[in-house]
PDB file of C-alpha atoms in Angstrom:
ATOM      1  CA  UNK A   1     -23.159   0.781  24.282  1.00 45.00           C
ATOM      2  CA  UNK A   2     -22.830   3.180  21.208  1.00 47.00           C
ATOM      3  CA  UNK A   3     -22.739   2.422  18.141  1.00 49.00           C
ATOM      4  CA  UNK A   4     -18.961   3.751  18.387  1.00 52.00           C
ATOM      5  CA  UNK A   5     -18.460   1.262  20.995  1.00 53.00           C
ATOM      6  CA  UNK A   6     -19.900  -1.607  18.818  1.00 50.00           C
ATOM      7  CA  UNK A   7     -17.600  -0.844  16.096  1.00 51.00           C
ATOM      8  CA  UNK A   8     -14.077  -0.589  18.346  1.00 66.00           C
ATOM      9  CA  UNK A   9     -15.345  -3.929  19.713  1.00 68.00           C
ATOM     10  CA  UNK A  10     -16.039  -6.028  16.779  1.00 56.00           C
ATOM     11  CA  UNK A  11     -12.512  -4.535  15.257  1.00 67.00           C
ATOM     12  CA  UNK A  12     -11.192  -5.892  18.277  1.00 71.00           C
ATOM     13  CA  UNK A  13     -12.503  -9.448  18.012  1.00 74.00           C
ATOM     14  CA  UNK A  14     -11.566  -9.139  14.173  1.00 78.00           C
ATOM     15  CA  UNK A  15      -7.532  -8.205  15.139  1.00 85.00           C
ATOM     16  CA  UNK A  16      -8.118 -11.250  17.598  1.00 89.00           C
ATOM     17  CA  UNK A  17      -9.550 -13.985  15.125  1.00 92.00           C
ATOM     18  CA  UNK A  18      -6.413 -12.072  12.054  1.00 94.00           C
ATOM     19  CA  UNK A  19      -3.574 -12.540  15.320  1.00 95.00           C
ATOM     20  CA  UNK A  20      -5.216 -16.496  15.760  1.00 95.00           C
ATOM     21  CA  UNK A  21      -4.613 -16.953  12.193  1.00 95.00           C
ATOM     22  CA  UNK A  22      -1.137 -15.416  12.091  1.00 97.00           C
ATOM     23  CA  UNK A  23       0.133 -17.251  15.216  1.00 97.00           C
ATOM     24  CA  UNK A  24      -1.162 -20.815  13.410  1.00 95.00           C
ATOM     25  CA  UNK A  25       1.714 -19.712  10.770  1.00 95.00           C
ATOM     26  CA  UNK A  26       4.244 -18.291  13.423  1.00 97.00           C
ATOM     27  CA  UNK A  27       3.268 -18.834  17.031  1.00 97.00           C
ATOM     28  CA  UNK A  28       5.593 -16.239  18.086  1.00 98.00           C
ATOM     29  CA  UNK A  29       3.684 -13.296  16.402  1.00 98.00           C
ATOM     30  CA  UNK A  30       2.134 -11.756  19.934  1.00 97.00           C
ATOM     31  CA  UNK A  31       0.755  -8.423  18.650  1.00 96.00           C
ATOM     32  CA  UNK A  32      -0.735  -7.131  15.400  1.00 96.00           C
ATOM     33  CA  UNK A  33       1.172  -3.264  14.867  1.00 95.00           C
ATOM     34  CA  UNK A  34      -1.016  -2.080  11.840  1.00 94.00           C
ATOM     35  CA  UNK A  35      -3.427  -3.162   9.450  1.00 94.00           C
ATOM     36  CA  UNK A  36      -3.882  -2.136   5.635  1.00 94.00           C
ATOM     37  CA  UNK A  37      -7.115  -4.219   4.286  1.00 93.00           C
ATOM     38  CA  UNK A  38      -6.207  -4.443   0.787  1.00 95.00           C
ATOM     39  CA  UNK A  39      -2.784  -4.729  -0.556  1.00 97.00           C
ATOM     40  CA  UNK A  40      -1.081  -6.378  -3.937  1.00 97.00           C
ATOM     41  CA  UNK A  41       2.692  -7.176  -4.428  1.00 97.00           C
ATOM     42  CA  UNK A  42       4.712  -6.569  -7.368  1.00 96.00           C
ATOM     43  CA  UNK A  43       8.220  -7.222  -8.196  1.00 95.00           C
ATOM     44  CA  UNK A  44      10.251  -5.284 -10.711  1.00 92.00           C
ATOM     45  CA  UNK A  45      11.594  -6.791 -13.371  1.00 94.00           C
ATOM     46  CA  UNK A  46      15.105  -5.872 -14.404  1.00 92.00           C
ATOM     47  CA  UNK A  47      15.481  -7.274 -17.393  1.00 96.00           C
ATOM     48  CA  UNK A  48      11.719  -5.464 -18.838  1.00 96.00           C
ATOM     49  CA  UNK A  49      12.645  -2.518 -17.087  1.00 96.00           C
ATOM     50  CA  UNK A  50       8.724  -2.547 -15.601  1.00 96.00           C
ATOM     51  CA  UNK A  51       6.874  -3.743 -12.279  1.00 95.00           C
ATOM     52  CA  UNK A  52       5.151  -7.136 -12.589  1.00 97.00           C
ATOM     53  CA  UNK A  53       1.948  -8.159 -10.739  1.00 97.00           C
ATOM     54  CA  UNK A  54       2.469 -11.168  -8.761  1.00 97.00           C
ATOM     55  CA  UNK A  55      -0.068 -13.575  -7.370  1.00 97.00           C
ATOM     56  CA  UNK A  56      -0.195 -12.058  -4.150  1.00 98.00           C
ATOM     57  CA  UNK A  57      -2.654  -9.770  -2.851  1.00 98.00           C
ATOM     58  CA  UNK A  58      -4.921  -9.329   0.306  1.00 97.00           C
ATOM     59  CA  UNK A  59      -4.584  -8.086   3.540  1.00 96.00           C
ATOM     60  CA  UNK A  60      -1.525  -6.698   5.093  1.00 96.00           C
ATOM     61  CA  UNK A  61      -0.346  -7.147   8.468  1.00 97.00           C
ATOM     62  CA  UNK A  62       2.373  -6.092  10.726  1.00 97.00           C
ATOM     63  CA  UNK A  63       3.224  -7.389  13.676  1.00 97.00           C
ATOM     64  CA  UNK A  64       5.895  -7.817  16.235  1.00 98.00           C
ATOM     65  CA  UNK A  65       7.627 -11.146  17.635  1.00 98.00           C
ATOM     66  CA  UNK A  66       8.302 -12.618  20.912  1.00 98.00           C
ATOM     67  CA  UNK A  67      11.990 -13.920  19.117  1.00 97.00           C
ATOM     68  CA  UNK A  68      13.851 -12.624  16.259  1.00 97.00           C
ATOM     69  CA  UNK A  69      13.180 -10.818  14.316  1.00 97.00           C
ATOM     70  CA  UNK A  70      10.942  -8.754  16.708  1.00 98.00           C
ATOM     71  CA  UNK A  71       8.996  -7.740  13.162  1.00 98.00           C
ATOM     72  CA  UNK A  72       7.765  -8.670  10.149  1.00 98.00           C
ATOM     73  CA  UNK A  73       4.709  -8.709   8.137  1.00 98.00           C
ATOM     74  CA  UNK A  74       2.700 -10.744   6.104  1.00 98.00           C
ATOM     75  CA  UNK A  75       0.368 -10.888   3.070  1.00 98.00           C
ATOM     76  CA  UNK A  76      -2.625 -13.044   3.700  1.00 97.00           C
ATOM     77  CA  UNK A  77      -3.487 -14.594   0.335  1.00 97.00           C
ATOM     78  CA  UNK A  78      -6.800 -14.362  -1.391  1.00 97.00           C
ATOM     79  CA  UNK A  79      -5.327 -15.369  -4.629  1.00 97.00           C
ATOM     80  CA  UNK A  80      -3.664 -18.192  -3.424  1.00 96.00           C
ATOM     81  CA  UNK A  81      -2.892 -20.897  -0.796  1.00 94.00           C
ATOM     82  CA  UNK A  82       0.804 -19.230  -0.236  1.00 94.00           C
ATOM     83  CA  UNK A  83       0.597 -16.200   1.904  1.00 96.00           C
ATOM     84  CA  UNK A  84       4.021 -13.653   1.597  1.00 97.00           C
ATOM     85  CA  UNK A  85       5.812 -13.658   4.630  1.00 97.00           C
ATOM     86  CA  UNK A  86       8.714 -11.274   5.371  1.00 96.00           C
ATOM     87  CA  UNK A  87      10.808 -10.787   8.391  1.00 96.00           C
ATOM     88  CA  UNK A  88      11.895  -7.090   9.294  1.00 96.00           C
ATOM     89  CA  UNK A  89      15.245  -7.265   9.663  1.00 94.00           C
ATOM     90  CA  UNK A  90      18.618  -4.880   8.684  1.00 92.00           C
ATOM     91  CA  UNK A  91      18.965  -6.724   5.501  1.00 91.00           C
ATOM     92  CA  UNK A  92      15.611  -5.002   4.143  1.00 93.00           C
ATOM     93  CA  UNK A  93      15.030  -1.589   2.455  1.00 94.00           C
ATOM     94  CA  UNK A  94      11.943   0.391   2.601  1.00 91.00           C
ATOM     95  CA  UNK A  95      11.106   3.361   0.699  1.00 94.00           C
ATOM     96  CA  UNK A  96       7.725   5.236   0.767  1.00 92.00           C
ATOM     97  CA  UNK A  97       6.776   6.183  -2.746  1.00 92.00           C
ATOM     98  CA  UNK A  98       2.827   7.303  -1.821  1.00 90.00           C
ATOM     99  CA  UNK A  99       0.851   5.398  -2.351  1.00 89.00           C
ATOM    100  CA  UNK A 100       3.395   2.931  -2.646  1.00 90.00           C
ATOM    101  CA  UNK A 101       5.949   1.295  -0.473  1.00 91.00           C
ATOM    102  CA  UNK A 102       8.786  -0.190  -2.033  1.00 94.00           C
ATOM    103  CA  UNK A 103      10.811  -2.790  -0.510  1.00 93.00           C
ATOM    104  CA  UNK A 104      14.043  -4.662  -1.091  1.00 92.00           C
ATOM    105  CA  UNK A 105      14.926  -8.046   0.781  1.00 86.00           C
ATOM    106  CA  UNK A 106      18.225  -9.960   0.352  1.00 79.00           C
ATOM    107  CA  UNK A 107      16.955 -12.505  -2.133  1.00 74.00           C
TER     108      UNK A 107
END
């Protein structure tokens, strides 16, 4: 096997262990869409008029659903025990703002 090889396979096994780990918080997460390894949220403050760093930060992942929503993503936690879970649905606004995407949920 190549070195190549090696690597696709162990990222494999890895996407298998992070889906294992996802499903244990929603078992009907069936397939991990994208990946980004390092991520932190902040919310914007109205009031200040500035973003504020929240206590949330890790990995990313996006995934799709076996009932609905089909999507949604979640934050896997390294600050913290609570992991940021959102569900894609209508009521959410994304906007790329590289290297930043900006979203806005109903709450």
């Amino acid at each position: 096997m190549s070195s190549a090889g090696s690597i696709s396979c162990l990222a494999a096994k890895g996407l298998d262990i992070s889906l294992s780990a996802l499903q244990r918080q929603d078992p009907y997460i069936n397939n991990i869409v994208d990946v980004a390894s390092q991520v932190a949220l902040y919310t914007y403050n109205n009031r200040a008029n500035e973003w504020e760093k929240t206590e949330v930060e890790g990995t990313l992942f996006i995934y799709t659903r076996l009932a609905s929503p089909r999507h949604g993503f979640t934050i896997m936690n390294r600050l913290r025990m609570e992991n940021l879970t959102e569900p894609i649905t209508k009521d959410l606004d994304f906007q790329l703002q590289d290297p930043f995407l900006l979203y806005r949920n109903a709450r």
